Coordinates of C-alpha atoms and ligand atoms in Angstrom, one line a residue:
M209 CA -23.3 -109.7 84.3
H210 CA -27.0 -110.0 84.2
M211 CA -27.1 -106.8 86.2
E212 CA -24.7 -105.4 83.8
K213 CA -26.6 -106.8 81.1
D214 CA -29.7 -105.5 82.7
G215 CA -27.9 -102.3 83.3
V216 CA -26.9 -102.2 79.8
T217 CA -30.3 -103.2 78.7
K218 CA -31.9 -100.7 81.0
S219 CA -29.6 -97.9 79.9
S220 CA -30.1 -98.7 76.3
S221 CA -33.9 -98.9 76.7
D222 CA -33.7 -95.6 78.7
H223 CA -31.8 -94.2 75.8
N224 CA -34.4 -95.5 73.4
L225 CA -37.2 -94.0 75.5
Q226 CA -35.3 -90.8 75.7
A227 CA -34.8 -90.8 72.0
E228 CA -38.5 -91.6 71.5
A229 CA -39.5 -88.9 73.9
N230 CA -37.2 -86.5 72.0
D231 CA -38.7 -87.6 68.8
V232 CA -42.3 -87.0 69.9
F233 CA -41.2 -83.7 71.5
S234 CA -39.6 -82.6 68.3
Q235 CA -42.6 -83.7 66.3
W236 CA -44.8 -81.6 68.7
N237 CA -42.4 -78.8 68.3
L238 CA -42.5 -79.1 64.6
L239 CA -46.3 -79.2 64.7
L240 CA -46.4 -76.2 67.0
V241 CA -44.0 -74.3 64.8
V242 CA -46.1 -75.2 61.7
L243 CA -49.2 -74.2 63.6
H244 CA -47.7 -70.9 64.6
F245 CA -46.5 -70.3 61.2
H246 CA -50.0 -71.0 59.8
V247 CA -51.7 -68.7 62.4
A248 CA -49.1 -66.0 61.7
F249 CA -49.6 -66.4 58.0
F250 CA -53.3 -66.3 58.4
I251 CA -53.1 -63.2 60.6
L252 CA -50.8 -61.6 58.1
L253 CA -53.2 -62.3 55.2
A254 CA -56.3 -61.4 57.1
F255 CA -54.8 -58.4 58.8
P256 CA -56.0 -55.7 56.4
T257 CA -59.6 -57.2 56.5
I258 CA -59.6 -57.5 60.2
F259 CA -58.2 -54.0 60.6
N260 CA -60.8 -52.6 58.2
L261 CA -63.6 -54.4 60.0
L262 CA -62.4 -53.2 63.4
S263 CA -61.8 -49.6 62.3
K264 CA -65.2 -49.7 60.5
L265 CA -66.9 -50.9 63.7
N266 CA -65.0 -48.3 65.6
S267 CA -65.9 -45.5 63.2
N268 CA -69.5 -46.6 62.9
S269 CA -69.9 -46.5 66.6
H270 CA -68.9 -42.9 66.4
K271 CA -71.3 -42.2 63.5
K272 CA -74.6 -40.6 64.2
S273 CA -77.4 -41.9 62.0
P274 CA -80.8 -40.2 61.6
P275 CA -83.6 -41.8 63.6
S276 CA -85.1 -44.9 61.9
P277 CA -88.3 -46.9 62.4
P278 CA -87.8 -50.6 63.3
K279 CA -87.1 -52.7 60.2
R280 CA -87.5 -56.4 59.2
P281 CA -84.6 -58.6 58.0
I282 CA -84.0 -58.5 54.2
I283 CA -86.9 -56.2 53.3
G284 CA -86.1 -53.5 55.8
N285 CA -89.1 -51.0 55.9
L286 CA -90.4 -51.9 52.4
H287 CA -93.5 -53.6 53.9
Q288 CA -94.5 -50.4 55.7
L289 CA -94.8 -48.0 52.8
G290 CA -98.4 -48.7 51.8
T291 CA -100.0 -47.4 48.6
L292 CA -99.8 -43.7 49.3
T293 CA -96.2 -43.4 50.2
H294 CA -96.2 -39.6 50.8
H295 CA -98.9 -40.0 53.5
T296 CA -97.1 -42.9 55.2
L297 CA -93.8 -41.1 55.2
Q298 CA -95.4 -38.0 56.6
S299 CA -96.9 -39.9 59.5
F300 CA -93.5 -41.6 60.1
A301 CA -91.9 -38.1 60.2
Q302 CA -94.3 -37.1 63.1
T303 CA -92.6 -39.9 65.2
Y304 CA -89.0 -39.9 63.8
G305 CA -88.5 -36.3 62.8
P306 CA -88.0 -34.4 59.6
L307 CA -84.8 -36.3 58.7
M308 CA -85.1 -40.1 59.0
L309 CA -83.3 -43.1 57.7
L310 CA -85.3 -45.9 56.2
H311 CA -84.1 -49.1 54.7
F312 CA -85.6 -50.4 51.4
G313 CA -84.0 -53.9 51.2
K314 CA -80.3 -53.2 51.3
V315 CA -80.7 -49.5 50.2
S316 CA -80.5 -46.8 52.9
V317 CA -83.0 -44.1 52.2
L318 CA -82.9 -40.6 53.7
V319 CA -86.4 -39.1 54.0
V320 CA -86.7 -35.3 54.0
S321 CA -90.0 -33.9 55.4
N322 CA -89.6 -30.3 56.3
T323 CA -88.2 -27.0 54.8
E324 CA -85.1 -26.9 57.0
A325 CA -84.0 -30.4 55.9
A326 CA -85.0 -29.7 52.3
R327 CA -82.8 -26.5 52.3
E328 CA -79.8 -28.6 53.4
V329 CA -80.3 -31.3 50.7
L330 CA -81.6 -29.3 47.8
K331 CA -79.7 -26.0 48.3
T332 CA -76.7 -26.0 50.7
Q333 CA -75.5 -29.5 49.8
D334 CA -77.1 -29.7 46.3
H335 CA -73.7 -30.5 44.9
I336 CA -73.6 -33.7 47.0
F337 CA -77.2 -34.8 46.5
C338 CA -77.5 -34.4 42.8
N339 CA -77.1 -37.9 41.6
R340 CA -80.0 -40.1 40.6
P341 CA -80.1 -43.8 41.7
Y342 CA -80.3 -46.6 39.2
R343 CA -83.8 -47.8 38.4
K344 CA -84.5 -50.9 36.3
M345 CA -87.5 -49.3 34.5
F346 CA -85.6 -46.1 33.7
D347 CA -82.9 -48.3 32.3
I348 CA -85.4 -50.2 30.1
F349 CA -87.4 -47.2 28.8
W350 CA -84.8 -44.4 28.8
Y351 CA -82.1 -46.2 26.9
G352 CA -79.9 -47.0 29.8
S353 CA -80.6 -43.7 31.5
R354 CA -79.3 -41.6 28.6
D355 CA -82.0 -39.0 29.1
V356 CA -81.9 -36.0 31.5
A357 CA -84.1 -37.0 34.3
S358 CA -82.4 -40.4 35.1
A359 CA -78.9 -39.8 33.9
P360 CA -76.2 -39.9 36.6
Y361 CA -74.9 -36.5 37.5
G362 CA -71.8 -35.5 35.5
H363 CA -70.6 -34.2 32.1
Y364 CA -73.1 -36.1 30.0
W365 CA -76.1 -35.0 32.1
R366 CA -74.9 -31.3 32.0
Q367 CA -74.8 -31.4 28.1
V368 CA -78.2 -33.0 27.6
K369 CA -79.9 -30.8 30.2
S370 CA -78.6 -27.7 28.6
I371 CA -79.8 -28.9 25.2
C372 CA -83.3 -29.3 26.6
V373 CA -83.3 -26.0 28.5
L374 CA -81.9 -23.9 25.6
H375 CA -83.8 -25.5 22.7
L376 CA -87.1 -26.5 24.0
L377 CA -87.9 -25.2 27.5
S378 CA -86.4 -21.7 27.6
A379 CA -88.9 -18.8 27.9
K380 CA -88.1 -17.8 24.3
K381 CA -88.6 -21.4 23.0
V382 CA -91.8 -21.8 25.0
Q383 CA -93.1 -18.7 23.3
C384 CA -92.4 -20.2 19.9
F385 CA -95.0 -22.9 20.6
R386 CA -97.7 -20.5 21.5
K387 CA -99.6 -21.2 18.2
V388 CA -99.7 -24.9 19.0
R389 CA -101.1 -24.3 22.5
E390 CA -103.8 -21.8 21.3
E391 CA -104.9 -24.2 18.5
E392 CA -105.2 -27.1 20.8
V393 CA -107.2 -25.1 23.3
V394 CA -109.7 -24.3 20.5
V395 CA -110.0 -28.0 19.8
M396 CA -110.6 -28.7 23.5
I397 CA -113.4 -26.1 23.7
E398 CA -115.1 -27.5 20.6
K399 CA -115.2 -31.0 22.3
V400 CA -116.9 -29.5 25.3
M401 CA -119.4 -27.6 23.1
E402 CA -120.3 -31.0 21.5
S403 CA -120.9 -32.5 24.9
C404 CA -123.1 -29.6 25.8
S405 CA -125.2 -29.9 22.7
S406 CA -125.7 -33.6 23.2
L407 CA -126.3 -33.1 27.0
V408 CA -123.7 -35.6 28.0
P409 CA -121.3 -35.0 31.0
V410 CA -117.7 -34.2 30.1
N411 CA -115.0 -36.6 31.1
L412 CA -112.5 -33.9 32.2
T413 CA -109.7 -36.4 32.8
D414 CA -109.8 -37.5 29.2
L415 CA -110.2 -34.0 27.9
F416 CA -107.2 -32.7 29.9
S417 CA -105.2 -35.8 28.9
D418 CA -105.8 -35.1 25.2
V419 CA -105.0 -31.4 25.3
T420 CA -101.8 -31.8 27.4
N421 CA -100.5 -34.8 25.3
D422 CA -101.4 -33.0 22.0
I423 CA -99.5 -29.9 23.0
V424 CA -96.4 -31.8 24.2
C425 CA -96.5 -34.1 21.2
R426 CA -96.8 -31.3 18.6
S427 CA -94.0 -29.3 20.3
V428 CA -91.7 -32.3 20.5
I429 CA -92.4 -34.5 17.5
G430 CA -94.7 -32.3 15.4
R431 CA -97.6 -34.8 15.5
R432 CA -100.8 -34.9 17.5
Y433 CA -101.1 -37.5 20.2
E434 CA -104.7 -38.3 19.6
G435 CA -105.1 -41.2 17.2
S436 CA -101.4 -41.9 17.2
E437 CA -99.9 -45.3 18.1
L438 CA -98.5 -43.8 21.3
R439 CA -101.6 -44.0 23.5
G440 CA -101.5 -47.7 24.3
P441 CA -97.8 -48.1 25.1
M442 CA -97.7 -44.8 27.0
S443 CA -100.5 -45.9 29.4
Q444 CA -98.7 -49.2 29.9
L445 CA -95.5 -47.3 30.6
E446 CA -97.2 -45.3 33.2
E447 CA -98.6 -48.4 34.9
L448 CA -95.1 -50.1 34.8
L449 CA -93.5 -47.0 36.3
G450 CA -96.0 -47.1 39.2
A451 CA -95.1 -50.8 40.1
S452 CA -92.4 -51.6 42.6
V453 CA -89.4 -53.4 41.3
I454 CA -88.0 -55.6 44.1
G455 CA -84.6 -56.0 42.3
D456 CA -84.0 -52.2 42.7
Y457 CA -83.7 -52.8 46.5
I458 CA -82.8 -56.4 46.9
P459 CA -80.5 -57.2 44.0
W460 CA -80.3 -60.9 44.6
L461 CA -84.1 -61.1 44.0
D462 CA -83.8 -59.4 40.7
W463 CA -84.7 -62.6 38.9
L464 CA -88.2 -62.3 40.3
G465 CA -88.8 -59.5 37.7
R466 CA -88.1 -62.0 35.0
V467 CA -90.1 -64.8 36.5
N468 CA -93.2 -62.7 37.1
G469 CA -93.0 -61.4 33.6
M470 CA -92.6 -57.7 34.5
Y471 CA -89.3 -57.1 32.8
G472 CA -90.5 -59.0 29.7
R473 CA -93.6 -56.9 29.5
A474 CA -91.6 -53.7 30.0
E475 CA -89.1 -54.7 27.2
R476 CA -92.0 -55.3 24.8
V477 CA -93.6 -51.9 25.5
A478 CA -90.2 -50.2 25.2
K479 CA -89.7 -51.9 21.8
R480 CA -93.0 -50.6 20.6
L481 CA -92.2 -47.1 21.7
D482 CA -88.7 -47.4 20.2
E483 CA -90.2 -48.4 16.8
F484 CA -92.5 -45.5 17.0
L485 CA -89.7 -43.1 17.8
D486 CA -87.5 -44.5 14.9
E487 CA -90.4 -43.8 12.6
V488 CA -90.7 -40.2 13.9
V489 CA -86.9 -39.5 13.5
D490 CA -86.9 -41.1 9.9
E491 CA -89.9 -38.9 9.0
H492 CA -88.1 -35.8 10.1
V493 CA -84.8 -36.8 8.4
S494 CA -86.6 -37.3 5.1
M495 CA -88.6 -34.0 5.5
R496 CA -85.4 -32.1 6.1
S497 CA -83.8 -33.6 2.9
H498 CA -86.9 -32.8 0.8
D499 CA -87.6 -29.2 1.8
G500 CA -83.9 -28.5 2.4
H501 CA -84.1 -27.2 6.0
G502 CA -81.0 -25.5 7.0
D503 CA -79.3 -26.0 10.2
D504 CA -80.8 -22.9 11.8
V505 CA -81.4 -24.6 15.1
D506 CA -83.2 -21.7 16.7
G507 CA -84.5 -19.9 13.7
E508 CA -87.8 -18.1 13.4
R509 CA -89.5 -21.0 11.6
Q510 CA -91.2 -23.1 14.2
N511 CA -89.1 -26.2 14.5
D512 CA -90.2 -29.0 16.7
F513 CA -87.8 -30.6 19.2
V514 CA -86.8 -33.4 16.8
D515 CA -85.9 -30.8 14.1
I516 CA -83.8 -29.0 16.6
L517 CA -82.0 -32.1 17.7
L518 CA -81.3 -33.1 14.1
G519 CA -79.9 -29.6 13.5
I520 CA -77.6 -29.9 16.5
Q521 CA -76.5 -33.3 15.3
R522 CA -75.5 -31.9 12.0
T523 CA -73.6 -28.9 13.3
S524 CA -72.4 -30.5 16.6
S525 CA -71.8 -26.9 17.7
T526 CA -73.4 -27.2 21.1
T527 CA -71.9 -30.4 22.4
D528 CA -68.5 -32.0 22.5
F529 CA -70.1 -35.3 21.8
Q530 CA -72.2 -36.5 18.9
I531 CA -76.0 -36.7 19.5
D532 CA -76.8 -40.1 18.1
R533 CA -80.2 -41.5 17.4
T534 CA -80.4 -43.2 20.8
I535 CA -79.8 -40.0 22.7
M536 CA -82.4 -38.3 20.6
K537 CA -85.0 -41.0 21.4
A538 CA -84.1 -40.9 25.1
L539 CA -84.6 -37.1 25.2
I540 CA -88.0 -37.3 23.4
M541 CA -89.1 -40.0 25.9
D542 CA -88.1 -37.6 28.7
M543 CA -90.3 -34.8 27.4
F544 CA -93.2 -37.2 27.1
G545 CA -92.6 -38.9 30.5
A546 CA -91.9 -35.7 32.5
G547 CA -94.1 -33.2 30.6
T548 CA -97.5 -34.7 30.0
D549 CA -98.8 -36.6 33.1
T550 CA -97.7 -33.9 35.6
T551 CA -99.5 -31.1 33.7
L552 CA -102.6 -33.3 33.4
A553 CA -102.6 -33.9 37.2
V554 CA -102.5 -30.2 37.9
L555 CA -105.6 -29.5 35.7
E556 CA -107.5 -32.5 37.1
W557 CA -107.0 -31.5 40.7
A558 CA -107.7 -27.8 39.9
M559 CA -111.1 -28.6 38.4
T560 CA -111.8 -31.0 41.3
E561 CA -111.1 -28.3 43.9
L562 CA -113.0 -25.7 42.0
L563 CA -116.1 -27.9 41.8
R564 CA -115.9 -28.6 45.5
H565 CA -115.5 -24.8 46.2
P566 CA -118.1 -22.9 44.2
N567 CA -117.1 -19.6 45.8
V568 CA -113.5 -20.0 44.5
M569 CA -114.8 -21.0 41.1
Q570 CA -117.0 -17.9 41.0
K571 CA -114.2 -15.6 42.0
L572 CA -112.0 -17.1 39.3
Q573 CA -114.7 -16.7 36.7
V574 CA -115.2 -13.1 37.6
E575 CA -111.5 -12.4 37.1
V576 CA -111.2 -14.3 33.9
R577 CA -114.4 -13.0 32.3
S578 CA -113.6 -9.4 33.2
M579 CA -110.1 -9.8 31.5
A580 CA -111.6 -11.4 28.4
R581 CA -114.3 -8.7 28.0
D582 CA -116.2 -9.9 24.9
K583 CA -113.6 -12.3 23.5
T584 CA -114.6 -15.9 23.3
H585 CA -111.1 -17.3 23.8
I586 CA -108.5 -16.2 26.4
T587 CA -105.1 -15.7 24.7
E588 CA -101.7 -15.8 26.4
E589 CA -101.5 -12.0 26.6
D590 CA -104.6 -12.0 28.8
L591 CA -103.0 -14.3 31.4
S592 CA -100.4 -11.9 32.8
G593 CA -103.1 -9.8 34.6
M594 CA -104.9 -12.8 36.2
S595 CA -103.5 -12.9 39.7
Y596 CA -106.3 -15.0 41.1
L597 CA -105.8 -17.7 38.4
K598 CA -102.1 -17.9 39.3
A599 CA -103.0 -18.1 43.0
V600 CA -105.4 -21.0 42.3
I601 CA -102.7 -22.9 40.4
K602 CA -100.1 -22.3 43.1
E603 CA -102.5 -23.6 45.7
I604 CA -103.1 -26.7 43.6
L605 CA -99.3 -27.3 43.4
R606 CA -99.1 -26.9 47.2
L607 CA -102.1 -29.1 48.1
H608 CA -101.7 -31.7 45.3
P609 CA -98.1 -31.6 44.0
P610 CA -98.2 -34.0 41.0
S611 CA -94.9 -35.6 42.2
P612 CA -95.6 -35.5 46.0
I613 CA -92.3 -37.3 46.4
L614 CA -89.7 -35.8 44.2
I615 CA -87.7 -37.9 41.7
P616 CA -85.2 -39.7 44.0
R617 CA -81.7 -38.3 44.5
E618 CA -78.5 -40.1 45.7
S619 CA -75.6 -38.8 47.7
M620 CA -72.3 -38.6 45.9
Q621 CA -70.0 -38.6 49.0
D622 CA -70.1 -39.1 52.8
T623 CA -71.5 -36.0 54.5
K624 CA -73.4 -34.6 57.5
V625 CA -76.9 -33.2 57.4
M626 CA -78.4 -31.5 60.5
G627 CA -75.7 -33.2 62.6
Y628 CA -76.3 -36.7 61.2
D629 CA -73.8 -38.7 59.2
I630 CA -75.0 -39.7 55.7
A631 CA -73.1 -42.2 53.8
I632 CA -72.2 -42.0 50.1
G633 CA -74.8 -43.8 47.9
T634 CA -77.7 -43.0 50.3
Q635 CA -80.9 -42.5 48.4
V636 CA -82.9 -39.3 49.2
L637 CA -86.7 -38.9 49.0
V638 CA -87.9 -35.4 49.5
N639 CA -91.6 -35.4 50.6
A640 CA -92.8 -32.3 48.8
W641 CA -96.3 -32.8 50.0
A642 CA -95.3 -33.1 53.7
I643 CA -93.3 -29.9 53.3
S644 CA -96.1 -27.9 51.6
T645 CA -98.7 -29.0 54.2
D646 CA -96.5 -28.6 57.2
P647 CA -98.6 -26.8 59.9
S648 CA -95.6 -25.0 61.3
Y649 CA -95.3 -23.0 58.0
W650 CA -98.9 -23.1 56.6
D651 CA -102.1 -21.9 58.2
K652 CA -104.9 -24.5 57.8
P653 CA -102.6 -26.5 55.6
L654 CA -105.1 -29.0 54.3
E655 CA -107.7 -26.4 53.3
F656 CA -107.9 -25.1 49.7
Q657 CA -107.4 -21.4 50.1
P658 CA -105.9 -19.7 47.0
E659 CA -106.2 -16.3 48.8
R660 CA -103.1 -17.2 50.8
F661 CA -101.0 -16.6 47.6
L662 CA -102.5 -13.2 47.0
R663 CA -100.8 -12.0 50.1
S664 CA -97.5 -13.7 49.5
W665 CA -94.6 -13.6 47.1
M666 CA -93.7 -17.2 47.6
D667 CA -92.2 -18.7 44.5
I668 CA -92.6 -22.2 43.0
K669 CA -89.4 -22.3 41.2
G670 CA -87.3 -23.8 44.0
H671 CA -86.1 -20.6 45.7
D672 CA -88.5 -20.9 48.6
L673 CA -88.2 -24.3 50.1
E674 CA -91.6 -24.2 51.8
L675 CA -93.0 -25.0 48.4
V676 CA -91.1 -27.4 46.1
P677 CA -93.5 -28.9 43.5
F678 CA -90.8 -28.7 40.8
G679 CA -87.9 -29.6 43.1
A680 CA -84.9 -27.3 43.4
G681 CA -81.2 -26.9 42.7
R682 CA -79.4 -28.3 39.7
R683 CA -81.7 -31.3 39.3
G684 CA -84.8 -29.1 39.5
C685 CA -87.4 -29.2 36.8
P686 CA -86.5 -27.4 33.6
G687 CA -90.1 -27.5 32.3
I688 CA -91.7 -24.9 34.7
A689 CA -92.4 -22.3 32.0
F690 CA -93.6 -24.8 29.6
A691 CA -96.0 -26.4 32.1
M692 CA -97.3 -23.2 33.8
V693 CA -98.5 -21.6 30.6
V694 CA -100.4 -24.7 29.5
N695 CA -102.0 -24.9 33.0
E696 CA -103.0 -21.3 33.0
L697 CA -104.3 -21.2 29.4
V698 CA -106.4 -24.4 29.6
L699 CA -107.9 -23.5 33.0
A700 CA -108.7 -19.9 32.1
N701 CA -110.5 -21.0 28.9
I702 CA -112.4 -23.8 30.5
V703 CA -113.8 -21.7 33.3
H704 CA -114.4 -18.7 31.0
Q705 CA -116.4 -20.4 28.4
F706 CA -118.5 -22.7 30.6
D707 CA -120.3 -23.0 33.9
W708 CA -119.7 -26.3 35.6
T709 CA -121.6 -28.5 37.9
V710 CA -121.2 -32.0 39.3
P711 CA -123.7 -34.6 37.9
G712 CA -126.4 -35.0 40.5
G713 CA -126.0 -31.3 41.5
V714 CA -124.5 -32.0 44.9
V715 CA -122.5 -29.0 46.1
G716 CA -119.7 -28.7 48.7
E717 CA -116.6 -30.4 49.9
Q718 CA -118.0 -33.9 50.0
T719 CA -119.1 -33.7 46.3
L720 CA -116.3 -35.6 44.8
C721 CA -114.2 -38.7 45.8
M722 CA -110.7 -37.5 46.5
S723 CA -108.9 -40.9 46.4
E724 CA -105.5 -40.8 44.8
T725 CA -103.6 -43.2 42.6
T726 CA -100.1 -44.6 43.4
G727 CA -97.0 -44.0 41.3
L728 CA -94.5 -41.3 40.5
T729 CA -97.3 -38.9 39.5
V730 CA -100.4 -38.9 41.7
H731 CA -103.8 -38.5 39.9
R732 CA -107.4 -38.8 41.0
K733 CA -108.3 -42.5 41.3
L734 CA -111.6 -42.0 39.6
P735 CA -112.0 -40.0 36.4
L736 CA -113.4 -36.5 36.9
V737 CA -116.8 -36.0 35.2
A738 CA -118.8 -32.8 35.2
L739 CA -121.6 -31.1 33.3
A740 CA -120.9 -28.0 31.3
S741 CA -123.2 -25.3 30.1
P742 CA -122.0 -22.6 27.8
Y743 CA -121.6 -19.1 29.3
M744 CA -121.8 -17.1 26.1
Ligands
LIG1064 C1 -96.8 -29.3 36.5 C2 -95.9 -29.8 35.7 C3 -94.6 -30.4 36.2 C4 -94.2 -30.8 37.5 C5 -95.0 -30.7 38.8 C6 -92.8 -31.3 37.4 C7 -92.1 -31.7 38.5 C8 -90.8 -32.2 38.4 C9 -90.0 -32.6 39.5 C10 -90.5 -32.7 41.0 C11 -88.8 -32.9 39.1 C12 -87.6 -33.4 39.9 C13 -86.9 -32.2 40.5 C14 -85.8 -32.5 41.5 O1 -85.2 -33.6 41.5 O2 -85.4 -31.6 42.2 C15 -88.8 -32.7 37.7 C16 -87.7 -33.0 36.8 C17 -87.8 -32.8 35.5 N1 -88.8 -32.3 34.7 FE1 -90.6 -31.6 35.4 N2 -92.4 -31.2 36.1 C18 -93.5 -30.7 35.4 C19 -93.4 -30.4 34.0 C20 -92.4 -30.7 33.2 C21 -92.4 -30.4 31.8 C22 -93.6 -29.8 31.0 C23 -91.2 -30.9 31.3 C24 -90.7 -30.9 29.9 C25 -91.4 -30.9 28.8 C26 -90.5 -31.4 32.4 C27 -89.2 -32.0 32.3 C28 -88.4 -32.4 33.4 C29 -87.1 -32.9 33.3 C30 -86.3 -33.2 32.0 C31 -86.7 -33.2 34.6 C32 -85.3 -33.8 35.0 C33 -84.3 -32.7 35.5 C34 -83.0 -33.3 35.9 O3 -82.9 -34.4 36.4 O4 -82.0 -32.6 35.8 N3 -91.2 -31.3 33.5 N4 -90.0 -32.2 37.3

């Protein structure tokens, strides 16, 4: 009985144990099922991401990137650039080749340092590399990049560029501003005469800055630059454009620009410029209503650029969008920003090299003075026969390109360049200075020898990629004709009417300090000062 009882007890406890075991087993099962379900669910959700990651890893492992110098975390290669970026990048290119990939923070930067690579980027694949990257300072000063130079590639850019090319910078339009140029050159010569009579050296940097700014200002806004409220804010703008903005490369550090006061300062300067430009536009609007200007955009009367833009705004014949006041101000700012400083740099470097090379100066003076005969002033007609003058200016653009690194470009799609894979959104820096001093193309590339251009047909307009001071392709500089005639006219007159020496009378290549400034446009670090004596 007991046994039975025991047996009963045993069998019932076995049964309980079995049931318990089954219970635990089924709980485990349930847990496992739930777990499996979760894992499966997770995999299902994460599948596209994992798949993308794997396929990206796989495809990246097949991609061939251009050679790169070692980089640091977060900043990449930013710390290696130094103050004279074109020199640093040229020396990198000697190790890593004419096409290298650098990293500025999180931005991949393709650096182009020889003609072959430039031909690929600026000619063969110009349609891919014709965007401009976003830059904070362009955004602040150029009304959210509504100008030509910094606007993203596309319909808007095409419209505004054609307005500038047709109505301000075409050969015909440049010809219309001839009177402005010749008058301003006379003013410049008078200033030098005054220095001669008071026996003080001439600050050529200031002299060239005044003449180039006055010519651009009168052509664009109908006012002289000298004495205007523009001088202060424009020199601050130049300084701000030369500074590096960390937020352009490491976006999560953008706040630094606010904290260190850089953005605030830029916004204040931009506001002053904006108020000035509003005043200029208002003045033109009221003048048009007073003397009843018609809408003859390209008429014989010498309109300045603002008149022309107001005419286009009224007729709207040229564009399928309305040119509002903001676009007008952005375009005016472009002409100031792109047109003045670059021309000044050419003149400054030209006189520097001429003072260091008296034999070249003499040869140039012989040419200019023989063309002038007894005339005091060289006019624009006289320029066409001056082949040595043109050779001197070309040699300056080769040895001292005002923008040694062209305005940055950006790729608009994935592509291949010289066998390397380049991803969409890669920034492109073309080192124009490295290209025009490349010893595999140029004999004695660092020597100033204008004669080399007497024997060559090489062009500076972007057709010959051994020399690209104005860039090339669709984003190439539209201001070549405007700039070249100013350079030639100013230089011819200044060497025709005066003989020049360096204070202290030292002659030769060591005469003048050749240090360069940093920034988009590269100038002499020290102002150029020289003594003039009248020739006639
Ligand atoms: C010696 C004088 C000058 C030099 C060396 C120069 C150089 C340059 C360079 C290197 C570029 C970028 C080209 C590229 O990305 O391929 C450029 C663009 C530009 N330049 Fe000039 N420039 C000069 C004078 C002027 C003048 C006088 C004006 C107008 C008054 C001007 C207006 C422009 C504009 C609007 C752009 C932007 C074009 C675009 O993005 O489509 N430049 N210039």
